[in-house]
Coordinates of C-alpha atoms in Angstrom, one line a residue:
X16 CA 9.6 -20.1 5.2
X17 CA 12.5 -20.3 7.1
X18 CA 16.3 -18.7 6.6
X19 CA 19.3 -20.1 5.2
X20 CA 22.0 -18.8 6.8
X21 CA 26.0 -18.8 7.2
X22 CA 28.0 -17.2 9.6
X23 CA 25.8 -14.2 10.1
X24 CA 24.5 -14.1 6.8
X25 CA 21.3 -15.0 4.9
X26 CA 22.0 -17.0 2.0
X27 CA 18.3 -18.1 1.0
X28 CA 15.2 -19.4 2.1
X29 CA 14.0 -23.0 2.9
X30 CA 10.2 -23.7 1.8
X31 CA 7.6 -26.3 1.2
X32 CA 6.5 -26.8 -2.2
X33 CA 2.5 -26.5 -1.8
X34 CA 1.5 -29.5 -4.4
X35 CA 4.1 -31.8 -3.7
X36 CA 4.7 -31.3 0.3
X37 CA 8.9 -31.3 -0.7
X38 CA 11.0 -29.0 0.8
X39 CA 12.7 -27.1 -1.1
X40 CA 15.9 -24.9 -0.9
X41 CA 16.3 -21.4 -2.6
X42 CA 19.5 -19.8 -2.6
X43 CA 20.4 -16.4 -3.1
X44 CA 22.9 -13.8 -2.2
X45 CA 20.3 -11.6 -0.7
X46 CA 16.6 -12.0 0.7
X47 CA 14.1 -9.3 0.6
X48 CA 11.4 -9.4 2.9
X49 CA 8.1 -8.4 1.6
X50 CA 5.4 -10.1 3.4
X51 CA 2.9 -7.3 4.2
X52 CA 1.2 -7.6 7.3
X53 CA 3.6 -10.6 8.2
X54 CA 6.6 -8.6 8.0
X55 CA 7.2 -8.7 11.9
X56 CA 6.8 -12.6 11.9
X57 CA 9.1 -13.1 9.1
X58 CA 11.6 -10.6 10.4
X59 CA 11.7 -12.7 13.8
X60 CA 12.2 -16.2 11.9
X61 CA 15.0 -14.4 10.6
X62 CA 16.5 -13.3 13.8
X63 CA 16.2 -9.6 12.6
X64 CA 14.5 -7.4 15.6
X65 CA 11.9 -5.5 13.7
X66 CA 12.5 -1.6 13.3
X67 CA 9.1 -0.8 14.2
X68 CA 5.4 -2.8 15.1
X69 CA 3.5 -3.9 12.8
X70 CA 0.4 -1.6 13.0
X71 CA -2.3 -2.2 10.7
X72 CA -5.8 -1.2 9.7
X73 CA -8.3 -3.1 7.6
X74 CA -9.2 -1.5 3.9
X75 CA -11.7 -2.8 1.7
X76 CA -13.9 -2.1 -1.5
X77 CA -17.0 -3.2 -2.5
X78 CA -18.3 -4.4 -6.3
X79 CA -21.9 -3.7 -6.2
X80 CA -24.7 -5.3 -8.5
X81 CA -25.8 -1.9 -9.6
X82 CA -25.7 0.2 -12.8
X83 CA -23.2 2.9 -12.3
X84 CA -25.4 5.6 -14.6
X85 CA -21.9 7.5 -15.5
X86 CA -18.5 6.7 -17.3
X87 CA -15.5 7.3 -15.7
X88 CA -14.6 7.4 -12.2
X89 CA -16.3 9.9 -9.5
X90 CA -15.5 11.2 -5.6
X91 CA -18.5 11.0 -3.6
X92 CA -19.2 11.7 -0.2
X93 CA -21.8 11.9 2.5
X94 CA -23.3 15.4 3.3
X95 CA -22.0 15.8 6.8
X96 CA -18.6 17.7 8.4
X97 CA -15.7 15.0 8.6
X98 CA -17.3 12.7 6.1
X99 CA -15.3 10.0 4.0
X100 CA -14.4 10.6 0.6
X101 CA -15.3 7.4 -1.7
X102 CA -14.4 6.4 -5.3
X103 CA -17.2 4.9 -7.5
X104 CA -16.2 3.4 -10.6
X105 CA -17.8 1.1 -13.5
X106 CA -16.4 -2.1 -13.3
X107 CA -17.5 -5.5 -14.9
X108 CA -21.0 -4.6 -15.3
X109 CA -21.4 -3.1 -11.8
X110 CA -20.1 -0.4 -9.5
X111 CA -16.7 -0.5 -7.7
X112 CA -16.8 1.5 -4.9
X113 CA -14.4 2.4 -1.8
X114 CA -12.7 2.5 0.2
X115 CA -13.2 2.1 3.5
X116 CA -11.4 1.9 6.3
X117 CA -11.1 0.6 10.0
X118 CA -9.0 0.0 12.7
X119 CA -7.4 -3.7 13.2
X120 CA -5.7 -5.0 16.0
X121 CA -6.0 -8.9 15.8
X122 CA -2.9 -9.5 14.1
X123 CA -1.8 -10.2 10.0
X124 CA -4.2 -13.1 9.7
X125 CA -7.3 -10.6 8.8
X126 CA -10.6 -12.0 7.6
X127 CA -13.1 -10.4 5.3
X128 CA -14.7 -7.4 7.0
X129 CA -17.6 -8.3 9.0
X130 CA -21.5 -7.4 8.3
X131 CA -21.6 -4.3 10.6
X132 CA -18.2 -2.7 8.4
X133 CA -20.1 -3.8 5.4
X134 CA -23.5 -2.1 6.5
X135 CA -21.5 1.4 7.7
X136 CA -19.6 1.7 4.3
X137 CA -22.9 1.0 2.4
X138 CA -24.6 3.4 4.6
X139 CA -21.9 6.1 3.9
X140 CA -22.8 5.1 -0.1
X141 CA -26.5 5.6 0.3
X142 CA -25.9 8.8 2.0
X143 CA -23.9 10.1 -1.1
X144 CA -25.9 9.0 -3.7
X145 CA -29.5 8.1 -2.2
X146 CA -30.5 6.6 -5.8
X147 CA -28.2 3.8 -5.1
X148 CA -30.2 2.3 -2.4
X149 CA -27.4 -0.6 -1.8
X150 CA -27.7 -3.8 0.4
X151 CA -25.8 -6.6 1.5
X152 CA -27.4 -8.5 -0.8
X153 CA -26.1 -6.2 -3.7
X154 CA -22.6 -7.3 -2.9
X155 CA -21.0 -9.0 -5.5
X156 CA -17.3 -9.1 -4.6
X157 CA -15.6 -7.4 -1.5
X158 CA -11.9 -6.4 -1.9
X159 CA -9.7 -6.0 1.3
X160 CA -6.7 -6.0 3.3
X161 CA -4.5 -5.3 5.9
X162 CA -2.3 -1.9 5.2
X163 CA 0.5 0.0 7.5
X164 CA -1.3 2.6 9.8
X165 CA 0.4 5.6 11.9
X166 CA -0.8 4.2 15.5
X167 CA -2.5 1.5 16.9
X168 CA -6.0 1.6 15.9
X169 CA -5.5 4.3 13.7
X170 CA -7.0 4.5 9.9
X171 CA -4.4 7.0 8.9
X172 CA -2.1 5.3 6.3
X173 CA 1.2 5.7 7.0
X174 CA 2.9 8.7 5.5
X175 CA 5.7 6.7 3.4
X176 CA 7.3 3.4 3.2
X177 CA 9.7 1.7 5.3
X178 CA 13.2 0.4 3.6
X179 CA 15.4 -1.4 6.1
X180 CA 18.7 -2.9 6.0
X181 CA 18.5 -5.7 9.0
X182 CA 22.2 -5.5 9.2
X183 CA 22.3 -2.1 10.7
X184 CA 19.8 -3.2 13.7
X185 CA 21.6 -6.4 14.9
X186 CA 20.0 -8.6 12.2
X187 CA 21.8 -11.1 9.6
X188 CA 23.4 -9.5 6.7
X189 CA 21.7 -9.6 3.2
X190 CA 18.5 -9.3 4.7
X191 CA 16.5 -6.1 3.5
X192 CA 12.8 -5.5 4.3
X193 CA 10.2 -3.6 2.7
X194 CA 6.8 -2.1 3.6
X195 CA 5.2 -0.5 0.9
X196 CA 1.9 1.9 1.4
X197 CA 0.1 2.2 -2.0
X198 CA 0.6 1.1 -6.0
X199 CA 1.4 4.4 -7.2
X200 CA 5.0 4.5 -5.4
X201 CA 5.7 0.6 -5.7
X202 CA 8.2 1.3 -8.8
X203 CA 10.4 3.7 -7.0
X204 CA 10.4 1.8 -3.5
X205 CA 11.4 -1.3 -5.5
X206 CA 14.3 0.5 -7.4
X207 CA 15.3 2.1 -3.8
X208 CA 15.6 -1.4 -2.8
X209 CA 17.3 -2.9 -5.7
X210 CA 19.7 -0.1 -5.4
X211 CA 20.8 -0.8 -2.3
X212 CA 21.0 -4.8 -2.6
X213 CA 23.2 -4.5 -5.5
X214 CA 25.1 -1.6 -3.6
X215 CA 25.7 -4.2 -0.9
X216 CA 26.8 -7.0 -2.8
X217 CA 29.2 -4.9 -4.9
X218 CA 27.2 -5.4 -8.1
X219 CA 26.2 -3.1 -10.4
X220 CA 22.4 -2.1 -11.2
X221 CA 21.7 -2.4 -15.0
X222 CA 20.9 1.4 -16.3
X223 CA 17.3 1.6 -16.5
X224 CA 15.9 2.6 -19.6
X225 CA 13.8 5.7 -18.6
X226 CA 15.2 8.2 -15.9
X227 CA 14.3 7.6 -12.2
X228 CA 11.2 10.0 -10.7
X229 CA 12.1 12.6 -8.2
X230 CA 11.6 11.5 -4.8
X231 CA 8.9 13.3 -2.8
X232 CA 7.1 12.8 0.6
X233 CA 3.6 12.3 -0.5
X234 CA 0.8 14.7 -1.8
X235 CA -0.3 17.4 0.3
X236 CA -3.7 17.2 1.9
X237 CA -6.4 19.4 0.0
X238 CA -6.7 22.0 2.7
X239 CA -2.6 22.6 2.7
X240 CA -2.8 22.9 -1.1
X241 CA -5.4 25.3 -1.6
X242 CA -3.8 27.3 1.3
X243 CA -0.4 26.8 -0.8
X244 CA -2.2 27.9 -3.7
X245 CA -3.6 31.4 -2.2
X246 CA -0.2 32.1 -1.3
X247 CA 2.1 31.0 -4.2
X248 CA 0.3 29.2 -7.1
X249 CA 3.6 28.8 -8.7
X250 CA 4.8 26.8 -5.9
X251 CA 1.2 24.8 -5.7
X252 CA 2.0 23.8 -9.7
X253 CA 5.4 22.7 -8.9
X254 CA 4.2 20.6 -6.0
X255 CA 1.3 18.9 -8.2
X256 CA 3.9 18.5 -10.8
X257 CA 6.5 16.6 -8.4
X258 CA 3.4 14.5 -7.5
X259 CA 2.2 13.3 -10.8
X260 CA 6.1 12.8 -11.8
X261 CA 6.5 10.4 -8.8
X262 CA 3.5 8.7 -9.1
X263 CA 2.3 6.3 -11.5
X264 CA -0.2 8.6 -12.8
X265 CA -1.3 7.6 -16.4
X266 CA -4.7 8.9 -16.9
X267 CA -6.9 11.8 -15.6
X268 CA -8.8 8.8 -13.7
X269 CA -5.8 8.3 -11.7

């Protein structure tokens, strides 16, 4: 894809239809860049200066050909200091387990996780549940992708999503960018972006049928929450309620 512009303003996108190979012009009063790990590349094509480097980590879950032996989701961890915590959930007649994170420095065109990374994940799962005894041959499917990291070589997820109006950073008018970080807050991020775009276009955004959730900075880590609970249980309850109300929590397993 490449931008369509007039006098410093983005007015759409030029693309190529995959089935026919024919060029297609997609005019639009505003363009929202939601390209995940390719955000920096797309911003360059639109003449927008990236507001932060694209830093990524590889994350993946594995679907194992193993009977779960339990209902619902459980959290498991190897019996070692500082070990990762994994979820395990019955899925498609097998066991879905993850998430394993690994540093990624090879650009946005990630391939599937390597055999050593898959084996490291399985080793943790075997240590947490010895009866699982899963091997590489038991992996039915791998769900993987790149997520924004806090620093190069880090496996820590960015603390909050990034929403950028590129006209504020020497870029074209009518181009906004967004890098989300997790599924549970995507609705709030989408609403934030749409309100900004409609405000710039001087068009009213139709009222939603439901109230907007409160903006929070993200859930506290377990140690912080325990400390807060010991000092002020009421504030801890309020903090938990705010997280629940701001994220797409629908059932206990969420």
